[in-house]
CSV table of C-alpha atoms in Angstrom, one decimal:
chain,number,residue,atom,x,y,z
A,269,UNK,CA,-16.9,-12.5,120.7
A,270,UNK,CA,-15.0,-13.9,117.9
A,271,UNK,CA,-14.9,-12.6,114.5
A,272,UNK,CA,-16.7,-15.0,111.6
A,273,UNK,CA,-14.7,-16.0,109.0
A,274,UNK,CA,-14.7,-12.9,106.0
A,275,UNK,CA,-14.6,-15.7,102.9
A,276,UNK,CA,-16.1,-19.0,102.3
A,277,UNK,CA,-14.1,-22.1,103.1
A,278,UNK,CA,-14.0,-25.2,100.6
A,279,UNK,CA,-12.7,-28.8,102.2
A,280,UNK,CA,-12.2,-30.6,98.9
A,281,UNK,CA,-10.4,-33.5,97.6
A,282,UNK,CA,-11.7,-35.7,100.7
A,283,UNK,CA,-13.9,-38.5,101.9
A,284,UNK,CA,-17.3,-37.6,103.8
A,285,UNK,CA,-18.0,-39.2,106.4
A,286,UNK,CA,-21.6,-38.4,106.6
A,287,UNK,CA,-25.2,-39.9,108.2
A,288,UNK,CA,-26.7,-42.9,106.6
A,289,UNK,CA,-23.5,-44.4,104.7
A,290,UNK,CA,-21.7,-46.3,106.3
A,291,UNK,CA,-18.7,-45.7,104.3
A,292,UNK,CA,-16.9,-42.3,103.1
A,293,UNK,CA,-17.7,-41.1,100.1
A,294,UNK,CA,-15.7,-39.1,98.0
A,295,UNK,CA,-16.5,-35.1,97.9
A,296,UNK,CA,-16.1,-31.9,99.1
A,297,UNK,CA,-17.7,-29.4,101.6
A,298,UNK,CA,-18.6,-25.6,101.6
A,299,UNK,CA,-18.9,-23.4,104.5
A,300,UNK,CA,-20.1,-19.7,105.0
A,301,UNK,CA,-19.3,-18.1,107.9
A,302,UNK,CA,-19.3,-20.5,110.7
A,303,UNK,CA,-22.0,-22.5,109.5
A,304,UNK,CA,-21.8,-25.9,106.8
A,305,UNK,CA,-23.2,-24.4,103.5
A,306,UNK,CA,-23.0,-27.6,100.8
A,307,UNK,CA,-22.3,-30.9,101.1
A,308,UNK,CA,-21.0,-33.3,98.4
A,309,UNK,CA,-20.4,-32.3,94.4
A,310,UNK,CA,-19.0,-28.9,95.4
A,311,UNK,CA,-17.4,-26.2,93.4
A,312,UNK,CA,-15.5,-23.6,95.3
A,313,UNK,CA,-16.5,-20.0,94.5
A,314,UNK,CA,-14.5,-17.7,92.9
A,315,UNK,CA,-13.6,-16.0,96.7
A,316,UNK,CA,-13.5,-18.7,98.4
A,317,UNK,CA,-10.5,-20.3,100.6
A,318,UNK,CA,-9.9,-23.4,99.8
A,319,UNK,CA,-8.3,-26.8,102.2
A,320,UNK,CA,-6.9,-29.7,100.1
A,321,UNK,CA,-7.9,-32.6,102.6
A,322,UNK,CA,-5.2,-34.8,99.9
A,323,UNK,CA,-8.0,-37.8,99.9
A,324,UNK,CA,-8.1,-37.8,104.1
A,325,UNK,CA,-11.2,-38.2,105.7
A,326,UNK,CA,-13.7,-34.7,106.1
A,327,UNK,CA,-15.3,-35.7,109.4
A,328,UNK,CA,-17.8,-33.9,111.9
A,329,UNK,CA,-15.5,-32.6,115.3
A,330,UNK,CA,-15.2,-35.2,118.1
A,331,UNK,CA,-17.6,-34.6,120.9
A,332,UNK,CA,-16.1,-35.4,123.5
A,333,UNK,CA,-18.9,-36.5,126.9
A,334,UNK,CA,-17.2,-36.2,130.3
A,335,UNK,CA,-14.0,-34.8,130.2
A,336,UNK,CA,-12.2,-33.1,133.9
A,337,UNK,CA,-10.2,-30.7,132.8
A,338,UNK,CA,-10.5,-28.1,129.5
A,339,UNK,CA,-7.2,-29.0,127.9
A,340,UNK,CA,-7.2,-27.2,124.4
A,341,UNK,CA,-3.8,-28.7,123.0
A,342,UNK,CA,-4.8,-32.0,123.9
A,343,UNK,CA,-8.1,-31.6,122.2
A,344,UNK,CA,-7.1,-30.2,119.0
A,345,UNK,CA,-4.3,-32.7,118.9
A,346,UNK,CA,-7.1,-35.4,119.1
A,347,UNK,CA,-9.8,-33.4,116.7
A,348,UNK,CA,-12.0,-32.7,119.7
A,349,UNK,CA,-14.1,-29.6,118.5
A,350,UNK,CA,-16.5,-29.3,122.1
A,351,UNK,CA,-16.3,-31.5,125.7
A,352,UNK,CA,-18.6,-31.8,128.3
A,353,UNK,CA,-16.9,-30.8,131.7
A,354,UNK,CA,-17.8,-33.0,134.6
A,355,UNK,CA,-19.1,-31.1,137.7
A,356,UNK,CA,-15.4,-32.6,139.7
A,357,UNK,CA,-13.7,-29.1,139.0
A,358,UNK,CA,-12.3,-27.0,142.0
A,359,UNK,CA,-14.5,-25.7,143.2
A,360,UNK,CA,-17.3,-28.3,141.9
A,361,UNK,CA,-19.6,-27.0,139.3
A,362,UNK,CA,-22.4,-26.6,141.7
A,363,UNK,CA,-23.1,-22.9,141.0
A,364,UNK,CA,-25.0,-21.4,138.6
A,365,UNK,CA,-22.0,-18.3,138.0
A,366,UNK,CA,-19.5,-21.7,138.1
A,367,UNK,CA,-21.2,-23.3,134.8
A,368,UNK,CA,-21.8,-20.0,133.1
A,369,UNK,CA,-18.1,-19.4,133.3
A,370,UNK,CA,-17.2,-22.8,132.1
A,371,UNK,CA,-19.6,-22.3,129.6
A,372,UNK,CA,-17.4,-19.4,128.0
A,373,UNK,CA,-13.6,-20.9,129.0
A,374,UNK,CA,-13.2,-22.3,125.7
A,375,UNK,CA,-14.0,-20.4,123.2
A,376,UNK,CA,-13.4,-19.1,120.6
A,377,UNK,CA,-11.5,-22.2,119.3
A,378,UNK,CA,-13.0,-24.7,121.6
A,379,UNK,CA,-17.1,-25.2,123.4
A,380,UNK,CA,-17.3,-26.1,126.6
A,381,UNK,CA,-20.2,-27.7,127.7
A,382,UNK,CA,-20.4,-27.6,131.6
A,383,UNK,CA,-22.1,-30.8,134.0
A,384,UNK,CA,-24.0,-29.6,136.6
A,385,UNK,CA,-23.3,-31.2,139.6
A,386,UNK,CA,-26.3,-33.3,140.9
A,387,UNK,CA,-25.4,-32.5,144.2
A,388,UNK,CA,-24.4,-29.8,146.5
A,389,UNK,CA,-20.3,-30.3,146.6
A,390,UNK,CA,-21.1,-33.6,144.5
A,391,UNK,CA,-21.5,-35.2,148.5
A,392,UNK,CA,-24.4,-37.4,147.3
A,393,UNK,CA,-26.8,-35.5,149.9
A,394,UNK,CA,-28.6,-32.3,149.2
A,395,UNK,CA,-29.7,-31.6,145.5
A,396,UNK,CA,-28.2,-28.9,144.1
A,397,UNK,CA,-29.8,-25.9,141.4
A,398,UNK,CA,-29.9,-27.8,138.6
A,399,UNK,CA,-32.5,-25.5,137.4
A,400,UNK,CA,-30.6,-22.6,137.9
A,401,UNK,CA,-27.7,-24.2,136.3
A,402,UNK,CA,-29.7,-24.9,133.3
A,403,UNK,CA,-30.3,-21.6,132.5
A,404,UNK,CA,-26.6,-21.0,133.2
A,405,UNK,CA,-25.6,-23.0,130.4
A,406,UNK,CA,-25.7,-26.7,131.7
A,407,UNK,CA,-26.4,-29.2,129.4
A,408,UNK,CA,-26.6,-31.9,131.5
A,409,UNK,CA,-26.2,-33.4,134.9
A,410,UNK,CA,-23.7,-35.3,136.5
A,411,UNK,CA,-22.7,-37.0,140.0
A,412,UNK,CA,-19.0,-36.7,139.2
A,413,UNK,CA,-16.9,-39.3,140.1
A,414,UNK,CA,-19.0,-40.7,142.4
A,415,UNK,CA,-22.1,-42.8,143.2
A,416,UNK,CA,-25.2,-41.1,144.8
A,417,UNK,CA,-25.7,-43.8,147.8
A,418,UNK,CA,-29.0,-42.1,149.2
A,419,UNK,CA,-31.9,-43.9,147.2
A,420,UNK,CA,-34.3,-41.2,148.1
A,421,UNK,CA,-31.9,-38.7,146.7
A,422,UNK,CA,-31.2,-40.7,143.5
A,423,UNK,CA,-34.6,-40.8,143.0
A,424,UNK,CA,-35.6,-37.1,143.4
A,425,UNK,CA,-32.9,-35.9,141.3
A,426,UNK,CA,-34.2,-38.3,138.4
A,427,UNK,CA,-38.0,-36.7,138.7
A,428,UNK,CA,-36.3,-33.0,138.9
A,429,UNK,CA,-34.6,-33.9,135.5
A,430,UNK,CA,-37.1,-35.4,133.9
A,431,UNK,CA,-39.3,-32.2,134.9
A,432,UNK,CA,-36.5,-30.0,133.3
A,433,UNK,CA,-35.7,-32.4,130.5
A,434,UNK,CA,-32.4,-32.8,131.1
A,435,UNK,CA,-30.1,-36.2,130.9
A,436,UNK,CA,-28.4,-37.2,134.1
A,437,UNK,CA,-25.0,-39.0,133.7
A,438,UNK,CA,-24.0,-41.4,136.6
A,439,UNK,CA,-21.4,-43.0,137.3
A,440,UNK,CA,-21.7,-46.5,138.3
A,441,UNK,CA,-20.1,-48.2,141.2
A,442,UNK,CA,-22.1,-49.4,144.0
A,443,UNK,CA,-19.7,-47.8,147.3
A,444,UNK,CA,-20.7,-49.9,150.0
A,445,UNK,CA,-19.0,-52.7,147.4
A,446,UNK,CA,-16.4,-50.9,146.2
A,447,UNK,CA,-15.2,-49.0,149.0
A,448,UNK,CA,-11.6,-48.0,148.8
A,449,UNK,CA,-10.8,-50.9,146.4
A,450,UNK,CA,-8.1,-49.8,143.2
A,451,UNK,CA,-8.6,-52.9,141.4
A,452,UNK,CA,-11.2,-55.3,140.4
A,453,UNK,CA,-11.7,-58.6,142.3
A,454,UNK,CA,-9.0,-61.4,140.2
A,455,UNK,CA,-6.3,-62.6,139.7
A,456,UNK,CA,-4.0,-60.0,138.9
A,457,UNK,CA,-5.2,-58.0,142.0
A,458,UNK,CA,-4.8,-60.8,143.9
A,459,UNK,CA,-1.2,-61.4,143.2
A,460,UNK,CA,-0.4,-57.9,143.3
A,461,UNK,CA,-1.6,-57.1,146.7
A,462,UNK,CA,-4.0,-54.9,146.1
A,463,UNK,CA,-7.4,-53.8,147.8
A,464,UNK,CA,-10.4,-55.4,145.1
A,465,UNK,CA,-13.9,-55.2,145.1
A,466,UNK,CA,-16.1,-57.3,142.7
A,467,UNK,CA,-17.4,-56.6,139.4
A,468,UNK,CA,-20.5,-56.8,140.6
A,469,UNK,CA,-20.0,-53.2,142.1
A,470,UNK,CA,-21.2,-52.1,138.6
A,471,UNK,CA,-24.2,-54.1,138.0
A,472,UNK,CA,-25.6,-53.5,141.5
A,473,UNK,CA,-25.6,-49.7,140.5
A,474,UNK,CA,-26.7,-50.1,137.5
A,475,UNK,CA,-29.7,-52.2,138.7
A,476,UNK,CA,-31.0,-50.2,141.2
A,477,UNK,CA,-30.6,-46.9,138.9
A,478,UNK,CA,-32.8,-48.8,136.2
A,479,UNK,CA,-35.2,-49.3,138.4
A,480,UNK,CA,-35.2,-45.3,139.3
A,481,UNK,CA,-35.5,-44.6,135.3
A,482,UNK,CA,-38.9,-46.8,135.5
A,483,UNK,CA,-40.2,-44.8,137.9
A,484,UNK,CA,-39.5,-41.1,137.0
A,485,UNK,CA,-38.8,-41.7,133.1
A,486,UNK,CA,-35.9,-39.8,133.9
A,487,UNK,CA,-33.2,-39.8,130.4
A,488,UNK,CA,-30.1,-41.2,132.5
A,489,UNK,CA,-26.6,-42.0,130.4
A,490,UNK,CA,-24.4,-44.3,132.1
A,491,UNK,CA,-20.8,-43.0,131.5
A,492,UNK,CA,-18.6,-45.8,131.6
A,493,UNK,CA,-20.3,-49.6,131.4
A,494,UNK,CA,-17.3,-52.3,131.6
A,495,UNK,CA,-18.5,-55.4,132.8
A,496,UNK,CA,-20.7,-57.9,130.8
A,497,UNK,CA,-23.6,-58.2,133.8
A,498,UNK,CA,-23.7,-54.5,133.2
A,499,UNK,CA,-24.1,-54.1,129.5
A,500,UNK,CA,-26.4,-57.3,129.7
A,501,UNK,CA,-28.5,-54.8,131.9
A,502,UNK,CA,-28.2,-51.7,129.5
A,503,UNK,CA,-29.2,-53.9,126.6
A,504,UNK,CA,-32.0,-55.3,128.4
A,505,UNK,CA,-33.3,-51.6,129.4
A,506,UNK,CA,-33.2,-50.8,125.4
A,507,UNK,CA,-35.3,-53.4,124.4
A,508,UNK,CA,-37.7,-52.6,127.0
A,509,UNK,CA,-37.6,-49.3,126.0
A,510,UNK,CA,-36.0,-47.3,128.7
A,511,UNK,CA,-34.9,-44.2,128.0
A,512,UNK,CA,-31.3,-45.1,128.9
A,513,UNK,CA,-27.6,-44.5,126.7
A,514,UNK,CA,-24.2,-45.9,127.9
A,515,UNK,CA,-20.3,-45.2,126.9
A,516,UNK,CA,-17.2,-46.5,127.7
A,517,UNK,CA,-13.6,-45.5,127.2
A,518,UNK,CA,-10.8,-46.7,124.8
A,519,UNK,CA,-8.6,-47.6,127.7
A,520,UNK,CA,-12.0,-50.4,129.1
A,521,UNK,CA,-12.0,-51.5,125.5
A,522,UNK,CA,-8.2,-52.4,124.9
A,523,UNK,CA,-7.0,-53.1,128.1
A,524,UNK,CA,-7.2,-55.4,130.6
A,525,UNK,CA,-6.4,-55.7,134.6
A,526,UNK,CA,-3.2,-57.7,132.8
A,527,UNK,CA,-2.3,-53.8,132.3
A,528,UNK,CA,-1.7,-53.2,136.1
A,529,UNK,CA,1.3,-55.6,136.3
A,530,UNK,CA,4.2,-53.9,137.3
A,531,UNK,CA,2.0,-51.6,139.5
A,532,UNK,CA,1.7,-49.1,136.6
A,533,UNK,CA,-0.1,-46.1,138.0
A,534,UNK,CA,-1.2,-45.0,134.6
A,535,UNK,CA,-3.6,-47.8,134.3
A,536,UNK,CA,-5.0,-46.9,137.7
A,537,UNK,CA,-8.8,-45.7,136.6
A,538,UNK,CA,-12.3,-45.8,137.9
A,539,UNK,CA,-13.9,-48.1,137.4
A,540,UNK,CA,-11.0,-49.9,137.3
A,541,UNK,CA,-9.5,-52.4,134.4
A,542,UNK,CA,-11.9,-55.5,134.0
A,543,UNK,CA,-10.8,-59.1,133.1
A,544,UNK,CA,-10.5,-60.0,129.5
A,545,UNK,CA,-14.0,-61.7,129.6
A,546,UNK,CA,-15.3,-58.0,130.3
A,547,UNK,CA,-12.9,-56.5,128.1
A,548,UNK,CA,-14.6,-58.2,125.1
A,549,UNK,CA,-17.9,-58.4,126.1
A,550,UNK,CA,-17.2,-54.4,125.6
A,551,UNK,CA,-16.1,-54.6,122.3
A,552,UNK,CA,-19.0,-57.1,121.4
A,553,UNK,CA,-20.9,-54.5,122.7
A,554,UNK,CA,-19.9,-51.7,121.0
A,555,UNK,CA,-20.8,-53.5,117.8
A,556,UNK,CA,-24.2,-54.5,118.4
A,557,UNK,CA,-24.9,-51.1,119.4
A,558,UNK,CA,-25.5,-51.5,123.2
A,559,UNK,CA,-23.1,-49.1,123.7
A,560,UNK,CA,-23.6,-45.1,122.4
A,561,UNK,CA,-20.7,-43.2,123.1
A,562,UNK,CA,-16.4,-43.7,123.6
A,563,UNK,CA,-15.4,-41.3,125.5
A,564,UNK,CA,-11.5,-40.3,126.1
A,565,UNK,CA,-12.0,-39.6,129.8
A,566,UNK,CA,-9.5,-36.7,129.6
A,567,UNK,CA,-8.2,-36.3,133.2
A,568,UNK,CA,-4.1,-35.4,133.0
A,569,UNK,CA,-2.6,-35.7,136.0
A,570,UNK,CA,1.0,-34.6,137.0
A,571,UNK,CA,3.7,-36.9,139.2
A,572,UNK,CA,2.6,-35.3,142.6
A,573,UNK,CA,-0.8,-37.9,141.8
A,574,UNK,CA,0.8,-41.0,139.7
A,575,UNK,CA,4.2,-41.0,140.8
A,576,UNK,CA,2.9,-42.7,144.3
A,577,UNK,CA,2.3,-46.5,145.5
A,578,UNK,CA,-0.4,-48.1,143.3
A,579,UNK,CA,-3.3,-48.3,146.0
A,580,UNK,CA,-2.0,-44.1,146.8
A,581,UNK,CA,-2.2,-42.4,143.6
A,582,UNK,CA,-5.5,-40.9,141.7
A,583,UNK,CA,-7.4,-42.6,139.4
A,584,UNK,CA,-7.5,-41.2,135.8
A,585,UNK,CA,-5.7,-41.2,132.4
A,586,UNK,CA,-4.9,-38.0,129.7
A,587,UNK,CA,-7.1,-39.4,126.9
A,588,UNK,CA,-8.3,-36.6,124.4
A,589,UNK,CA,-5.1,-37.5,122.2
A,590,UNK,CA,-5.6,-41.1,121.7
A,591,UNK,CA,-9.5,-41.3,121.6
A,592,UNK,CA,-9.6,-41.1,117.6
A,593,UNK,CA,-6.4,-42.9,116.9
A,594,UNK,CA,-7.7,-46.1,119.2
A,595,UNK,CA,-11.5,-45.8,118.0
A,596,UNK,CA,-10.1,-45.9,114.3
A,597,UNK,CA,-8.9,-49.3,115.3
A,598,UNK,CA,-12.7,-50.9,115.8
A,599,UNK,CA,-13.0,-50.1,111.9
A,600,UNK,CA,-9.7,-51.5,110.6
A,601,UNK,CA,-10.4,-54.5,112.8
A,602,UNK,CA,-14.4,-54.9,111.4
A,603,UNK,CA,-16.0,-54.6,114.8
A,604,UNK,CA,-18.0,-51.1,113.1
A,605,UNK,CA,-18.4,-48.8,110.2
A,606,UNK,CA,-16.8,-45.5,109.8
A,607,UNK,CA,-20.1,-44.0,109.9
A,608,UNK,CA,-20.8,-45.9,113.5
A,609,UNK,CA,-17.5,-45.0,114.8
A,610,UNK,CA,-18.4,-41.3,114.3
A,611,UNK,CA,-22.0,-41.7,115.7
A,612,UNK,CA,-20.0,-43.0,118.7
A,613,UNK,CA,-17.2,-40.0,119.2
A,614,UNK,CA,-19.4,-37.3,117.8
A,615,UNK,CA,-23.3,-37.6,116.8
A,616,UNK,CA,-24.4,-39.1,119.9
A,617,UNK,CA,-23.1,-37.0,122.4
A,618,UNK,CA,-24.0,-34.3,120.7
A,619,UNK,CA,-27.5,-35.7,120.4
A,620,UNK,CA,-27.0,-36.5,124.4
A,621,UNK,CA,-25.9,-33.1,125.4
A,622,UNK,CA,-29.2,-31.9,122.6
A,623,UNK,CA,-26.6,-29.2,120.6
A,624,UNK,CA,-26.6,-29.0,117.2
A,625,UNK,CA,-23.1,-30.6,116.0
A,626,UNK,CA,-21.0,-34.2,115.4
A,627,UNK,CA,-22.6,-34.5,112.1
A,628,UNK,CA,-21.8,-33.2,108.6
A,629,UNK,CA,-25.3,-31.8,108.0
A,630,UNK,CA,-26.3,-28.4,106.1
A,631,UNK,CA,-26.9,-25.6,108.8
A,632,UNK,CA,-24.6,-27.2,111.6
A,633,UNK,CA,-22.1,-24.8,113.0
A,634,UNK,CA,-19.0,-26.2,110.9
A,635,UNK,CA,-16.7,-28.0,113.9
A,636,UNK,CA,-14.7,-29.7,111.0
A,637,UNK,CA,-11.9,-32.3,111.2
A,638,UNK,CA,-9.3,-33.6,108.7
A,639,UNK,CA,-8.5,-37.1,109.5
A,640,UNK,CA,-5.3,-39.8,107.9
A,641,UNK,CA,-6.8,-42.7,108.5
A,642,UNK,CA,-3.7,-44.6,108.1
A,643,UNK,CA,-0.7,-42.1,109.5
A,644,UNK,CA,1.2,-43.7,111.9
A,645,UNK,CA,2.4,-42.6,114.8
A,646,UNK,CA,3.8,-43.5,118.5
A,647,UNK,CA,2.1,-42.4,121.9
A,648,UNK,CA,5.0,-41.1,124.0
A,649,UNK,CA,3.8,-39.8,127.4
A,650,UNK,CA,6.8,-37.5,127.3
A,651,UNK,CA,6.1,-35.9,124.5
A,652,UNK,CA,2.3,-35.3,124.6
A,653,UNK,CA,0.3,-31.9,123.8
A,654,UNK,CA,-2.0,-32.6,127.4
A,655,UNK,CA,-1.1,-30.6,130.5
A,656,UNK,CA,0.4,-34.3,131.7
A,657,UNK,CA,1.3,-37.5,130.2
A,658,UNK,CA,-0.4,-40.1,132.1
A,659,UNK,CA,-1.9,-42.4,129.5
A,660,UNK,CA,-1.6,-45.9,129.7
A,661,UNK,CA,-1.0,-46.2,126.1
A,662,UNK,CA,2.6,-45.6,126.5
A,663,UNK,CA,5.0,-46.2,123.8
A,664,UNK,CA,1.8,-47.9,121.8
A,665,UNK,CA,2.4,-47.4,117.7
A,666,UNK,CA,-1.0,-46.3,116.7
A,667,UNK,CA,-2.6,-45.2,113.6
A,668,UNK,CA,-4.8,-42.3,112.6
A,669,UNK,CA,-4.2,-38.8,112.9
A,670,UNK,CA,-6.1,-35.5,113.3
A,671,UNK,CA,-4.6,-33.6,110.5
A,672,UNK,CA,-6.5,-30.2,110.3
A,673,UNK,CA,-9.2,-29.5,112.8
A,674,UNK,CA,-12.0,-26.4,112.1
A,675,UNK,CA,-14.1,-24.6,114.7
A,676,UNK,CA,-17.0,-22.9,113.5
A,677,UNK,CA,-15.6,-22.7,110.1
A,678,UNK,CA,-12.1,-21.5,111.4
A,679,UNK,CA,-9.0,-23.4,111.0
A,680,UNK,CA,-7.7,-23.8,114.2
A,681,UNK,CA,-5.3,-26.9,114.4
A,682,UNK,CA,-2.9,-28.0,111.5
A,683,UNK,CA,-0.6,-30.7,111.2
A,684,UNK,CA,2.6,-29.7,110.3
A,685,UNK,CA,4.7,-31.7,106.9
């Protein structure tokens, strides 16, 4: 159990990014013990500790929904304050003692917030606990990197968490389409040689899981949307009024299959890199508010699963570090507010996952970061604070930095100079 802090903490000297403006607003913010105490015109007490934020941003923790590995250097690097592990671990999180002990691998400095696997070994064929698992500490649940094939199962799994009121998140790529493929169906995959499937993969899925949330009113998030047939079906579900959220990574929103030339293996993801007809489709997305959540889809992986052919090596990129640097860039280029760009990385996963963080709001547990806006810097895979460098971000000059990150009212990451 970790100790609360002894003395009141005062952030001053900072922008707030807080609910309902859509800019920062100058201010400071007050926390006793590990919850947020004042916000706005505050005076530090006469015992309190006090953090100059120097005129940076004073913004809720990044949430972080779907992560596959608890990478604590990474996340603090980035200003992630909690994740959500998917159920792909080793063994999968199919077990109620499994999520309880994922529950707890974080803290004191960082929550975990474990995915229940859907299914037994996440093989897409006999449900597993969920219920169990939900009184273990799940939050959600999760197919994992794959797509549940069985209809019948799909569908029982969607009444069983909509009788336990809790969201599924699926991942959406229809297998009988997709198969073995690495890239999407193009050009670029085309000249390169490599094994394609359509884009369609995703909008088939997509359909026929829609039609599932119709009839069990199940809450379903679809993690990653990239194609503009499949955000064309997500926004039609929201004005009909299904109960449905979507996200999508940095790495869907500024990249394109163009990113696979030169067989890099870093840009090797599922679902795989969409044309640029996709790619902005995304981003138009994103700002109309189709989209909910930008997720880093934190999965590191060493040389012994990049450093292969192309169509050999695993899909997945190390993304905690550059998910608030790249995000920062829809706001400087006008696609959304500060205040929306926070909603996406932190208030609605939070609301998603139903805790009680990713906004600046009196009573929250204080999961506090200290952002520069403006401070440069260069991603260098060689050089980064995840367990493996694989981003495909490489050598990119960014801007926007995570300069003091709080958990619970504790200073647990600081920028040094």
């Amino acid at each position: 159990m970790s100790k609360l802090p002894t003395r009141p903490l005062t952030i001053t000297n900072g922008c707030l990014v807080l609910p309902g403006r859509a800019e920062p607003v100058p201010g400071a913010l007050r926390i006793i013990g590990d919850r947020i105490a004042e916000i706005g015109d505050v005076t530090p007490g006469s015992d309190d500790a006090v953090h100059d934020a120097r005129g940076a941003l004073i913004a809720p923790g990044l949430v972080d929904l779907g992560v596959f590995a608890i990478d604590p250097p990474a996340f603090h690097f980035g200003g992630i304050s909690r994740a959500a592990l998917m159920p792909d671990q080793s063994p999968p999180l199919d077990h109620p003692a499994r999520v309880r002990f994922a529950a707890y691998s974080g803290k004191p400095d960082f929550w975990v917030h474990p995915l229940a696997a859907a299914t037994r070994d996440l093989a897409g064929s006999e449900m597993a606990e969920i219920g169990l698992m939900k009184e273990a500490g799940a939050r959600a649940v999760a197919t994992g990197r794959r797509w549940i094939v069985d209809t019948g199962v799909m569908h029982r799994l969607m009444q069983y968490c909509a009788m336990l009121d809790l969201p599924l998140i699926v991942h959406s790529q229809d297998h009988g389409l997709s198969g073995n493929a690495v890239a999407t169906a193009g050009e670029m995959a085309t000249r390169l040689g490599l094994p394609q499937a359509p884009s369609e993969a995703e909008s088939i899925a997509i359909a026929r899981d829609l039609s599932l949330v119709r009839m069990t009113g199940a809450r379903v998030h679809f993690r990653q949307v990239t194609t503009r047939a499949g955000l064309a079906l997500i926004r039609a579900a929201k004005t009909e009024g299904l109960s449905v959220t979507a996200g999508i990574t940095p790495a869907h929103l500024f990249l394109s299959d163009v990113a696979l030339g030169g067989f890099r293996t870093f840009a090797r993801l599922s679902p795989p890199l969409r044309c640029e007809d996709d790619r902005q489709a995304a981003i138009a997305a994103v700002g109309d508010g189709t989209l909910d959540v930008i997720a880093s889809g934190h999965d590191p992986r060493g040389p012994e699963d990049k450093r292969l052919p192309f169509a050999d090596s695993q899909p997945g990129m190390a993304g905690a570090e550059t998910l608030l640097p790249l995000s920062l860039g829809l706001v400087r280029d006008g696609v959304i507010s500060t205040e929306r760009l926070f909603d996406l990385i932190a208030a609605n996963p939070a609301r998603i996952l139903g805790v009680q963080a990713g906004a600046l709001r009196t009573g929250y547990e204080a999961d506090v970061v200290v952002v520069d806006a403006d401070r440069p810097w260069q991603v260098d895979s060689a050089k980064m604070a995840a367990s493996a460098g694989n981003t495909p971000f490489d050598r990119l000059p960014v801007q926007g930095r995570c300069v003091a990150l709080f958990k619970g009212g504790r200073l647990v990451d600081q920028m040094k100079g």
